[in-house]
Coordinates of C-alpha atoms in Angstrom, one line a residue:
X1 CA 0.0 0.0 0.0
X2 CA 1.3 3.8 -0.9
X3 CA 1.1 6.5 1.6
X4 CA 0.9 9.3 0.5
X5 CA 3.6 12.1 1.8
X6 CA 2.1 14.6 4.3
X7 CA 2.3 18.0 2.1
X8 CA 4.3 19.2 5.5
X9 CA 7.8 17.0 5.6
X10 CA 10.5 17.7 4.1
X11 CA 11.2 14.1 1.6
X12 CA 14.3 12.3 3.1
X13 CA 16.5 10.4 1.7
X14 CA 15.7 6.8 -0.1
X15 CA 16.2 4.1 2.0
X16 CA 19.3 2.2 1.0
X17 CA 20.3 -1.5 1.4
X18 CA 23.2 -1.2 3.6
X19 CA 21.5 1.2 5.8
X20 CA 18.7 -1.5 6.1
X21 CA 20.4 -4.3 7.0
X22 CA 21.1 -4.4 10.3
X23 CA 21.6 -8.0 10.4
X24 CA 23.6 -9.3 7.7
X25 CA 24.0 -13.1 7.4
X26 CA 26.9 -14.7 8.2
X27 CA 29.4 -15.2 5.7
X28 CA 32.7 -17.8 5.9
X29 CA 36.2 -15.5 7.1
X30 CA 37.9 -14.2 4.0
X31 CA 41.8 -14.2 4.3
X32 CA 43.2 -11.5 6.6
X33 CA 39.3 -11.1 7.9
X34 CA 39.5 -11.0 12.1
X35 CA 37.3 -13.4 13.3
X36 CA 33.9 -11.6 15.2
X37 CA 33.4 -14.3 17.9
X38 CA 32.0 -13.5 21.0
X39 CA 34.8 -12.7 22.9
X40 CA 35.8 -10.5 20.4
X41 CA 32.5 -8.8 19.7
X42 CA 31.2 -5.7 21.6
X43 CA 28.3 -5.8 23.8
X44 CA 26.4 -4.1 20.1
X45 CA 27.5 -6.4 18.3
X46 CA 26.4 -9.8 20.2
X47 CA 23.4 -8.4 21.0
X48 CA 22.5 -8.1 16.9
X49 CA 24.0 -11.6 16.9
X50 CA 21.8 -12.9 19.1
X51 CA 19.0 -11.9 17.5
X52 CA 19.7 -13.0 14.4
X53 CA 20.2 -16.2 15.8
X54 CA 16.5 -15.9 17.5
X55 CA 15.2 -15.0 13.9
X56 CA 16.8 -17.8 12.4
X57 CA 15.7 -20.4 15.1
X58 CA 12.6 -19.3 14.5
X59 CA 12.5 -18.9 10.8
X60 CA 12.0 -15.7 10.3
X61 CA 12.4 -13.2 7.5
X62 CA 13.1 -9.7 8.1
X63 CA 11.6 -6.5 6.3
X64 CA 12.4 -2.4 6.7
X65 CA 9.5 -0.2 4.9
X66 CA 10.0 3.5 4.2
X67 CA 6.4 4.5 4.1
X68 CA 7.4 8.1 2.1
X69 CA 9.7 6.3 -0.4
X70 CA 7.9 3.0 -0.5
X71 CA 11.9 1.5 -0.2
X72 CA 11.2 -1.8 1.2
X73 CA 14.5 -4.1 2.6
X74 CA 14.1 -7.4 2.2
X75 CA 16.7 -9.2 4.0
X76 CA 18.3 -12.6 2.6
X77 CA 15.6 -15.2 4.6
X78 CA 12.9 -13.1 4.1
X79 CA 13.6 -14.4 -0.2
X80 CA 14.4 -17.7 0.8
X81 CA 11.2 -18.5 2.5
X82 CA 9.5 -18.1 -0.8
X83 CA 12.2 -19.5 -2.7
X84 CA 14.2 -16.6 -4.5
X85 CA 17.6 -15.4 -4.8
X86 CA 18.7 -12.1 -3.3
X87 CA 18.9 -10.4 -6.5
X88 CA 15.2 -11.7 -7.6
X89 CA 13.1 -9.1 -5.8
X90 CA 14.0 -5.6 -5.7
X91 CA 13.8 -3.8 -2.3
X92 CA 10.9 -2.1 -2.8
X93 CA 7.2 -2.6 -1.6
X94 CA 5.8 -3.2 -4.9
X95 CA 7.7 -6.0 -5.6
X96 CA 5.8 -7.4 -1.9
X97 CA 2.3 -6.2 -3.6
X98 CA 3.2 -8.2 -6.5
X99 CA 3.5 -11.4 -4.9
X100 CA 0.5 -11.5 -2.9
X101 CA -2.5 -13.2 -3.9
X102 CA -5.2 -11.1 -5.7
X103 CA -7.8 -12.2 -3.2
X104 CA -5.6 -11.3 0.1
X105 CA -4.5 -7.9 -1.0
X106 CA -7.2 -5.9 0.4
X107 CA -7.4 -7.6 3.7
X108 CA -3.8 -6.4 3.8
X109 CA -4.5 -2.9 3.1
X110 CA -7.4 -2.7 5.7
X111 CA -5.4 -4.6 8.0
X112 CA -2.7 -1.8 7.7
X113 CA -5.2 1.1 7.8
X114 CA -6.6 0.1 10.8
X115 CA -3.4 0.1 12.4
X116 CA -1.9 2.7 10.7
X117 CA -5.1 4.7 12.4
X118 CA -4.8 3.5 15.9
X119 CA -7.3 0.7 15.7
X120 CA -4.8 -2.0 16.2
X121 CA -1.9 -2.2 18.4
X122 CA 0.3 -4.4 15.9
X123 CA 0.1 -5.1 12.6
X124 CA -0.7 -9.0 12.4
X125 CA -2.2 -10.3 9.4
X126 CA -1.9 -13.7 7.4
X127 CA -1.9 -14.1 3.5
X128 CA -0.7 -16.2 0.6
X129 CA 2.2 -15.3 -1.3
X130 CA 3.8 -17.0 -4.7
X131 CA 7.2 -18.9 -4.6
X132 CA 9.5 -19.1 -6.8
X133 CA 8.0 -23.0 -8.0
X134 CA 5.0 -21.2 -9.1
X135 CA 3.4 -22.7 -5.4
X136 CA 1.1 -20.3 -2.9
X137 CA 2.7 -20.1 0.6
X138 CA 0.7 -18.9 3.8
X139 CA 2.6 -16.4 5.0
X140 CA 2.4 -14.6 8.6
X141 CA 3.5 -10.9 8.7
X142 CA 4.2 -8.9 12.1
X143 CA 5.4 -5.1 12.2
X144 CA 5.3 -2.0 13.9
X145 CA 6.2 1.8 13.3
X146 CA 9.2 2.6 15.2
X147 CA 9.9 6.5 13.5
X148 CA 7.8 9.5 12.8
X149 CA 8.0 12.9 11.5
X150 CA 7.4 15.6 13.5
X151 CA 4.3 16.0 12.8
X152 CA 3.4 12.8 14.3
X153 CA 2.7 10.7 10.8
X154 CA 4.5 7.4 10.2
X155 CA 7.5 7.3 8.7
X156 CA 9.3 3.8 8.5
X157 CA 7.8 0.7 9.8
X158 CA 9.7 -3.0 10.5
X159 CA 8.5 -6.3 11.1
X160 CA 9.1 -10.6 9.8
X161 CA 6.8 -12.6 8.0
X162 CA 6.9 -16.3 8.7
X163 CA 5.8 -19.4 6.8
X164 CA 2.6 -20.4 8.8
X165 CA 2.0 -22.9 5.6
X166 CA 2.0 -26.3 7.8
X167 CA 0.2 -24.8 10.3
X168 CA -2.8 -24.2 8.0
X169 CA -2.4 -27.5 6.4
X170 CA -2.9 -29.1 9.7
X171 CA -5.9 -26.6 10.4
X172 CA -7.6 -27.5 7.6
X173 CA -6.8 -31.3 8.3
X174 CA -8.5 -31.0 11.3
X175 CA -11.3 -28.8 9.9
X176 CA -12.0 -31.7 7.1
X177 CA -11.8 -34.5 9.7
X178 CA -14.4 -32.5 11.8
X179 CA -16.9 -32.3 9.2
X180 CA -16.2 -36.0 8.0
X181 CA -17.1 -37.1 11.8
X182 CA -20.0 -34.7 11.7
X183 CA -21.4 -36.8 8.5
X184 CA -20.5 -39.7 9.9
X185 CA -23.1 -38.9 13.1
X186 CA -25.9 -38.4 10.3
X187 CA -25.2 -41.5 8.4
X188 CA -24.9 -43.7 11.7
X189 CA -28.6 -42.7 13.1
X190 CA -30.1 -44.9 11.0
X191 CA -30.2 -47.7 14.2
X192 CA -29.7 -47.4 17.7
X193 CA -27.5 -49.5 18.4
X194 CA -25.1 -48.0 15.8
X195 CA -25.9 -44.7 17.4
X196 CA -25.0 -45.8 20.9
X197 CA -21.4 -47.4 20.2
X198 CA -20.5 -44.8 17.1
X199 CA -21.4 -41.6 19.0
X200 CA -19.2 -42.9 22.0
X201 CA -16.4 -43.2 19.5
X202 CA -17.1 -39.7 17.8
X203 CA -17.0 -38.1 21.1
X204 CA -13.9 -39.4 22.1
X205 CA -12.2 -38.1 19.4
X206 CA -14.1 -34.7 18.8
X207 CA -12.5 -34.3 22.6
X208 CA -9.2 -35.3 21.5
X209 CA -9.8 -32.9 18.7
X210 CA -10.3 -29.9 20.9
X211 CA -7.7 -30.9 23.2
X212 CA -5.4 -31.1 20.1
X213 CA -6.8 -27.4 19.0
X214 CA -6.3 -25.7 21.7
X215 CA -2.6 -27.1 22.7
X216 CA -1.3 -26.1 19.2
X217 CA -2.2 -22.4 19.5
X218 CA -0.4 -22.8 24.0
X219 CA 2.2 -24.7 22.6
X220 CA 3.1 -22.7 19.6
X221 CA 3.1 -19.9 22.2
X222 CA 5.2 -21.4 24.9
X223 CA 7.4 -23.4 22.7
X224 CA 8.4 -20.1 21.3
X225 CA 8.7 -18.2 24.5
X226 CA 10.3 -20.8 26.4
X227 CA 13.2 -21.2 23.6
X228 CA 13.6 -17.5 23.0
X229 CA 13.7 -17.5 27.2
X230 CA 16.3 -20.3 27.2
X231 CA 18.8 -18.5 24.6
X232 CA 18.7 -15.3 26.9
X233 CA 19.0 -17.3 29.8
X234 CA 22.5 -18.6 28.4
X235 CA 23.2 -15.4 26.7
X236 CA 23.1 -13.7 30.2
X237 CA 24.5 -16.2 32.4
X238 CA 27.7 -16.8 30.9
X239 CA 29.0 -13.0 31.7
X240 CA 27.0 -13.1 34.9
X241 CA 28.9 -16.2 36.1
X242 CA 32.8 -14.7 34.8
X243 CA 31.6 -11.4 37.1
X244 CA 30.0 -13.7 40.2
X245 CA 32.9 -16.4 39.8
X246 CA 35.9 -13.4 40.4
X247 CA 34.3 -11.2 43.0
X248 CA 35.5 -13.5 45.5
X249 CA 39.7 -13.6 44.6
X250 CA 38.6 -9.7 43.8
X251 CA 37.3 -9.2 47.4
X252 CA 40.4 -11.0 48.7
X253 CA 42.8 -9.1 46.7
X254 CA 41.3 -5.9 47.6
X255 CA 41.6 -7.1 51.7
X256 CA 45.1 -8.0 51.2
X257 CA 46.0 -4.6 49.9
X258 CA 44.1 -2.7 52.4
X259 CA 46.4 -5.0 55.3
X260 CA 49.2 -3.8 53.4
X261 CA 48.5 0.0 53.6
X262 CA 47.7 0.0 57.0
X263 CA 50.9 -2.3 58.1
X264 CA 52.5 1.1 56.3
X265 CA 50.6 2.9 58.5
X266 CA 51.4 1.5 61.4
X267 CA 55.3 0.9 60.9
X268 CA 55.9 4.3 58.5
X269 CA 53.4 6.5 60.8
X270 CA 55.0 9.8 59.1
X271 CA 54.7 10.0 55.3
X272 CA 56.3 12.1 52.7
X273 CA 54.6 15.2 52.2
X274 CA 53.4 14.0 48.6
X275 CA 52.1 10.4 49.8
X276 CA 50.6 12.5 52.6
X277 CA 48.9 15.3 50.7
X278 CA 47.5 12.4 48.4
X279 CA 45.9 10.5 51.1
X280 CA 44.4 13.4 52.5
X281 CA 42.5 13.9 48.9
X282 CA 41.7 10.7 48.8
X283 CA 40.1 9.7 52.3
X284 CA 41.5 6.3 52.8
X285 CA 39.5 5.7 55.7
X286 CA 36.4 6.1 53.7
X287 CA 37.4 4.3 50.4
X288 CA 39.1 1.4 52.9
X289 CA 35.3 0.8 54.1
X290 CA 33.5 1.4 50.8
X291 CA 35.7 -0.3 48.8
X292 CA 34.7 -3.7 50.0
X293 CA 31.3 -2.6 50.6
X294 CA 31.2 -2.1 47.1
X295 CA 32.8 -5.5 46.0
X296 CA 30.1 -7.4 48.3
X297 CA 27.1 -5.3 46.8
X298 CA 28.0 -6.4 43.2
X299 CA 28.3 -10.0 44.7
X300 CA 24.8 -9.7 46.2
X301 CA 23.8 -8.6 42.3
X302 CA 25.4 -11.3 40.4
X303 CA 23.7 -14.2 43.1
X304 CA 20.2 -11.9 42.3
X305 CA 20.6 -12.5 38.8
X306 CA 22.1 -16.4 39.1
X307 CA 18.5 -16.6 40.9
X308 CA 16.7 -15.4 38.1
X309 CA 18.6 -17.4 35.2
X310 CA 18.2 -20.5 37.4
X311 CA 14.5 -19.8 37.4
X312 CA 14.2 -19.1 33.9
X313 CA 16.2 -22.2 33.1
X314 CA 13.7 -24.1 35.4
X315 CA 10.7 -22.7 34.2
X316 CA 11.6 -23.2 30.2
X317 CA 13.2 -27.0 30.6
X318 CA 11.7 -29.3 28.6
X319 CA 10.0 -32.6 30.2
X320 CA 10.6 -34.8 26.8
X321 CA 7.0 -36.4 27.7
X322 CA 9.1 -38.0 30.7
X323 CA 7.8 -37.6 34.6
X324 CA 9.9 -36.6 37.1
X325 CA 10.2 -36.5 40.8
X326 CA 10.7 -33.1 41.6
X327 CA 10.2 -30.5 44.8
X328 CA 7.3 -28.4 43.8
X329 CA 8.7 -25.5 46.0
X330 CA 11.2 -25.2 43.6
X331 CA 8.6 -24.8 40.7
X332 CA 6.7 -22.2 42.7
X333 CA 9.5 -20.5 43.6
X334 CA 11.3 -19.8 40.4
X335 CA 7.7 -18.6 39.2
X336 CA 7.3 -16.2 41.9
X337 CA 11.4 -15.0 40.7
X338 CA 10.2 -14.8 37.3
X339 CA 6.7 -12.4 38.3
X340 CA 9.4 -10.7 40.3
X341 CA 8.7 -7.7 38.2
X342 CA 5.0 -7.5 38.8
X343 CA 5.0 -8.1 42.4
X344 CA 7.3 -5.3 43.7
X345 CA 5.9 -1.9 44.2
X346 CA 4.7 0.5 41.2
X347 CA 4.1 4.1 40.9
X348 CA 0.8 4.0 41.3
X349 CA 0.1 0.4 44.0
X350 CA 2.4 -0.9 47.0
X351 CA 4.1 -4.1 46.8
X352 CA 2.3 -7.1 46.3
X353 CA 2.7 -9.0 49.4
X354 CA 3.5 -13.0 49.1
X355 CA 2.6 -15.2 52.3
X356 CA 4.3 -18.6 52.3
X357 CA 3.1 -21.0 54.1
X358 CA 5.2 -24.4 52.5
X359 CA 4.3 -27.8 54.4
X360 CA 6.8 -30.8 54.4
X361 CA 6.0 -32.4 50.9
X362 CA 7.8 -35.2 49.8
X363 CA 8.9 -35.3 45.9
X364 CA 6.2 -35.7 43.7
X365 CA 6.3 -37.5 40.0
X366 CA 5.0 -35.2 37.8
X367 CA 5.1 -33.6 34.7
X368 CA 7.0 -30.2 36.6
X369 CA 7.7 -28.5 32.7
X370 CA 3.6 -28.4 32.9
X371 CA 3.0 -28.1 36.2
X372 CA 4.9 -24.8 36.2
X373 CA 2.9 -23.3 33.3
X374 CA -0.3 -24.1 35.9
X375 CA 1.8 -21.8 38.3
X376 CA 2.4 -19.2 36.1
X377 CA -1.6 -19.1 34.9
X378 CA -3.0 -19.3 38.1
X379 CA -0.5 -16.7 39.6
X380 CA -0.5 -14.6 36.5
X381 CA -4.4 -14.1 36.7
X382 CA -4.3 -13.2 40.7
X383 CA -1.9 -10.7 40.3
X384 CA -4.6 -9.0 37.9
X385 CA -6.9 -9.5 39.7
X386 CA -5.0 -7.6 43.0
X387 CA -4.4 -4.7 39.9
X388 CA -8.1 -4.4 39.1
X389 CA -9.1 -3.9 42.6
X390 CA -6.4 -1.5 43.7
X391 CA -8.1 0.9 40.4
X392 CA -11.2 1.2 42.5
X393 CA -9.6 0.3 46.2
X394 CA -5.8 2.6 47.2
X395 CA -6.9 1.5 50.7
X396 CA -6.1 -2.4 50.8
X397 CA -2.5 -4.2 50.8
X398 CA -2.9 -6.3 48.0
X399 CA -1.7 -10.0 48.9
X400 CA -1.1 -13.2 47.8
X401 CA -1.0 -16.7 49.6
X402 CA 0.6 -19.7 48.9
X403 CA 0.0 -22.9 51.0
X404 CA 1.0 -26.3 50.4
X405 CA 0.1 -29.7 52.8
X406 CA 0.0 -33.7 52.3
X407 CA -2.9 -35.0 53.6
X408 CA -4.7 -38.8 53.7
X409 CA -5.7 -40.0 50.4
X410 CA -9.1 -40.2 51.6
X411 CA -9.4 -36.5 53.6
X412 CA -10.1 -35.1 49.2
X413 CA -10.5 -31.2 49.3
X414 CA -11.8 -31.1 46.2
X415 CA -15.4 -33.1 45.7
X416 CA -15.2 -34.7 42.3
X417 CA -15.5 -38.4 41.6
X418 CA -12.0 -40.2 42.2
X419 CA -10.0 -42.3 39.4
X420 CA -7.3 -44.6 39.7
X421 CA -8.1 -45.2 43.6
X422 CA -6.7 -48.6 43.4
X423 CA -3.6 -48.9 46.1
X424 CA -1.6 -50.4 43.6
X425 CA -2.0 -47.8 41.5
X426 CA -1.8 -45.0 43.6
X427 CA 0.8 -46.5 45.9
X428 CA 0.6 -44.5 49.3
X429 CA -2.5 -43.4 50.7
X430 CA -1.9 -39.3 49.9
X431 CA -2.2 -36.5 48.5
X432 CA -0.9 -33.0 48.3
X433 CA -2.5 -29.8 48.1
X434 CA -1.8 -27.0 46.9
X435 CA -3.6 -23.8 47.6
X436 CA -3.2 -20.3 45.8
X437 CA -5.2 -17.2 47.1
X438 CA -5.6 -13.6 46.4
X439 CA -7.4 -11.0 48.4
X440 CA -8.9 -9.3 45.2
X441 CA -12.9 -8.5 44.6
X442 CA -13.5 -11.9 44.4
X443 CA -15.8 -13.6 40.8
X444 CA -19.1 -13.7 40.8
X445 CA -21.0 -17.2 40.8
X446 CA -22.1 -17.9 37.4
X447 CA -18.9 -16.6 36.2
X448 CA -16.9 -19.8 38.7
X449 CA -19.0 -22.1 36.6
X450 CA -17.5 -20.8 33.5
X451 CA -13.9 -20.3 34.0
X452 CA -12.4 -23.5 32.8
X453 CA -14.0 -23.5 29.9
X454 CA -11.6 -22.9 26.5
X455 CA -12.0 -19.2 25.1
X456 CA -13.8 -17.8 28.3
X457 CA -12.5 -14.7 29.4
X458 CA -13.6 -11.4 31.4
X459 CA -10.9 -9.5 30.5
X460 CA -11.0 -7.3 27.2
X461 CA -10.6 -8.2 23.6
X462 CA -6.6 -8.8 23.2
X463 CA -5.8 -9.1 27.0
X464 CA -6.7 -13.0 27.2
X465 CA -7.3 -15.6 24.6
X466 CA -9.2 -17.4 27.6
X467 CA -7.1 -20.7 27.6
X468 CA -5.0 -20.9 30.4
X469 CA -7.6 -22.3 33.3
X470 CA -8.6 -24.6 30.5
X471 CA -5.3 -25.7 30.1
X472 CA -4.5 -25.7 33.4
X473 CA -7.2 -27.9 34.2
X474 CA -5.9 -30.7 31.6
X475 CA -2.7 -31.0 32.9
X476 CA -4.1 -31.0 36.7
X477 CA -6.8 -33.7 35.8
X478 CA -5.9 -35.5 32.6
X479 CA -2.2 -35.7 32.8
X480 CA -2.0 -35.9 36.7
X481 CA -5.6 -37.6 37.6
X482 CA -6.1 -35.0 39.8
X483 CA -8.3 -32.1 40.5
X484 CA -8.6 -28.3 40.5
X485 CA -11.8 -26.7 41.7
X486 CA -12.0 -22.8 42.4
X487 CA -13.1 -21.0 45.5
X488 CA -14.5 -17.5 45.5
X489 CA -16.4 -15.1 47.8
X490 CA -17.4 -11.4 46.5
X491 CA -15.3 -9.0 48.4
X492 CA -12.8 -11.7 50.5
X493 CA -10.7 -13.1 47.6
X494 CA -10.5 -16.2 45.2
X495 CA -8.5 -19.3 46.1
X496 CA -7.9 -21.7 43.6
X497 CA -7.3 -25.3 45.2
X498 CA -5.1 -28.3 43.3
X499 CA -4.8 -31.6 44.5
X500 CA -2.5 -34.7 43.6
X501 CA -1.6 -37.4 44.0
X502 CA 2.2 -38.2 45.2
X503 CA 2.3 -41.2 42.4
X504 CA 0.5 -41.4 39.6
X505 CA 0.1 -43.4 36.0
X506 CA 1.7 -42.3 33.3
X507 CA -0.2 -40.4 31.0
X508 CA 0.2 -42.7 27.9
X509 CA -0.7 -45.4 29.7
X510 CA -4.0 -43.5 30.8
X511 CA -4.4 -42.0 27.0
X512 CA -4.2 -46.3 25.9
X513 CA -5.9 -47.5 28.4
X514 CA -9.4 -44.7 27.5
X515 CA -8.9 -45.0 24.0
X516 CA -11.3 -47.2 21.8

């Protein structure tokens, strides 16, 4: 789409390839080259490294639009994706309008508009695009504006398209094998009894069907987040642990050299006027104290920030569809790390108080990659919920408790009818609980009744996608066979209750043994 040029600004200059291409791709050493490894790179540099290296990971093609010029970078993936050389499209935006199909193009341009106007928060729209084979690709695009005049009118605008053509192909899979089960249902009425012992089958699989649904959209999500996480994770540790690793022999150095000094002191009491003039500038008494102050301040840093890599390590591990015996303190506690951010005070609220109250729990087999996710949604959704009360209520502390307990297997908190009771399935006779409170405005009745169902939401359009007490559910009661009920009172707070087992059956066992 052409904008047109506000009759105001002054034209700049055409947007030129090498000012463009901020990440180039990386080419073999040519002889006499230095070589731009890490160590050698400044912190600039591996920072435009590293995110090439997330767009690459991620497939991801790049694109720079001046919207006065209509120059348009294309940078080496973005051709590749649709099959093309780098001199086969010309860096500007016609050569994009070109490619798109006939039918998509004005979605495109109302997409843009709206975003352009303020509608939209991002520009996010999905369309086909022609390869070089002569083939229609589903394509993804994402941008923003990040430069305007001074008049306040966009200027240049950056983003990534993304081959999303599997993902459809799957969608449409799934959309073809609804409709075939759907048919199926008619054809089958015909006699009861084929009724009876199809429609079992059907619903089995229209359940797996949703199930399948909704964890592509949450994994797709938390694949990419919790790989993007890991690379920082590693990315920030590795200086983080060089600083935290020579603090210590700095410390010591620095004490030996203060002993020194004051052994001069003590044994040269009467310095030459220079040395003596000098010290009086300097204050050694006061630099002799700080000094090391300072040296176990930075040390205090680095652990802070070992704490937080170690939690987003913990938090982003993948399970490989194995269960593990793990201490679920640790899981809570490198989620609370992580929603460190959110939980301190703001400008405009106090702190957000956290009240522990951890009982002695044995290690539980679980899935912990999933179980910490649950965290994370169920502690993610109190926190707003402490934010939308403090808009109407400065008066409270806002506050959230965490309690955890093992109890007998038969003492359930959570009425529901029990699976998999069988000793010699369960092993010991308990279970633990684990109970996560807020003292927010609490949910009304008929809403409790609704929130773990997929796509329900109370917050606004683009705030939730109304999936993650759905999910949550599933991995509490599907792939743990236990249970998750919510408790709310208008005005007091809502407390959302979890309870497992401390064994359970594996989950393909449980997917084998239900399926027909």
């Amino acid at each position: 789409m052409h904008i047109e040029e506000p009759t105001t600004h002054e034209p700049e200059a055409p947007l030129s390839v090498q000012d463009s291409q901020s990440f180039p791709e990386s080419q073999p050493l040519q002889k006499g080259q230095k070589d731009l490894s890490q160590e050698n790179l400044d912190p600039c540099q591996c920072s435009q490294a590293a995110l090439q290296m997330a767009l690459i990971a991620n497939g991801l093609g790049l694109w720079d639009w001046n919207l006065i010029t209509n120059k348009t970078y294309y940078d080496p993936r973005w051709k590749r994706i649709l099959g093309y050389e780098l001199d086969e499209i010309d860096h500007d935006h016609k050569s994009f309008e070109q490619l798109v199909h006939p039918q998509d193009l004005p979605r495109i341009h109302q997409v843009l508009h709206d975003y352009l106007e303020g509608c939209t928060s991002v520009f996010e729209v999905e369309f086909r695009m022609l390869t070089k084979s002569g083939e229609w690709k589903w394509i993804l695009a994402c941008g923003k504006v990040f430069q305007w005049d001074e008049f306040g009118k966009p200027v240049r605008m950056a983003g990534t398209h993304k081959d999303i053509s599997q993902d459809k192909a799957i969608a449409t899979q799934q959309y073809q094998l609804f409709e075939q089960l759907q048919r199926e249902i008619v054809q089958r009425q015909s006699t009861e009894d084929q009724v009876r012992e199809k429609s079992q089958q059907l619903e089995t699989t229209l359940e797996e069907l949703k199930y399948t649904q909704k964890q592509l959209l949450q994994n797709q999500k938390m694949a990419n987040l919790g790989q993007l996480v890991a690379d920082m994770a590693n990315e920030i540790n590795n200086p983080v642990s060089f600083i935290y690793g020579n603090l210590h022999p700095a410390s010591q150095y620095a004490e030996d050299l203060i002993r020194v000094i004051e052994l001069y002191q003590h044994y040269y009491p009467t310095p030459t006027p220079v040395i003596a003039l000098h010290l009086q500038r300097l204050d050694l008494g006061f630099v002799k104290t700080d000094f090391l102050k300072l040296l176990w301040s930075m040390r205090a840093g680095s652990e802070r920030v070992k704490e937080i890599v170690f939690a987003l390590r913990n938090f982003s591990t993948s399970d490989e569809g194995q269960m593990k015996k793990v201490d679920l303190h640790e899981g809570l506690d490198s989620v609370l790390r992580i929603l460190q951010h959110r939980l301190k005070e703001q400008p405009d609220r106090l702190r957000i108080e956290v009240i522990k109250n951890f009982g002695e729990l044995p290690l539980i087999e679980c899935y912990p990659g999933d179980l910490n996710q649950v965290f994370m949604n169920i502690l993610t959704n109190a926190i707003d919920a402490l934010e939308e009360r403090i808009k109407h209520d400065y008066s409270f502390t806002p506050t959230l408790f965490i309690h955890t307990e093992i109890i007998s297997n038969h003492l359930s908190l959570v009425n529901s009818n029990e699976l998999w009771v069988n000793d010699k399935l369960l092993g010991k006779k308990h279970k633990v609980i684990i109970r996560i409170s807020d003292n927010g405005k609490g949910i009304l009745p008929h809403i409790q009744r609704q929130i773990f169902e997929p796509f329900f939401t109370t917050k606004p359009v683009g705030q939730g996608k109304g999936l993650g007490l759905s999910i949550s559910r599933e991995i509490i009661v599907e792939k743990h066979q236990g249970k998750l009920k919510c408790n709310s009172q208008l005005g007091q707070g809502t407390e959302l209750v979890i309870e497992m087992n401390t064994t359970a059956r594996h989950y393909a066992a449980i997917r084998k043994h239900a399926s027909f």
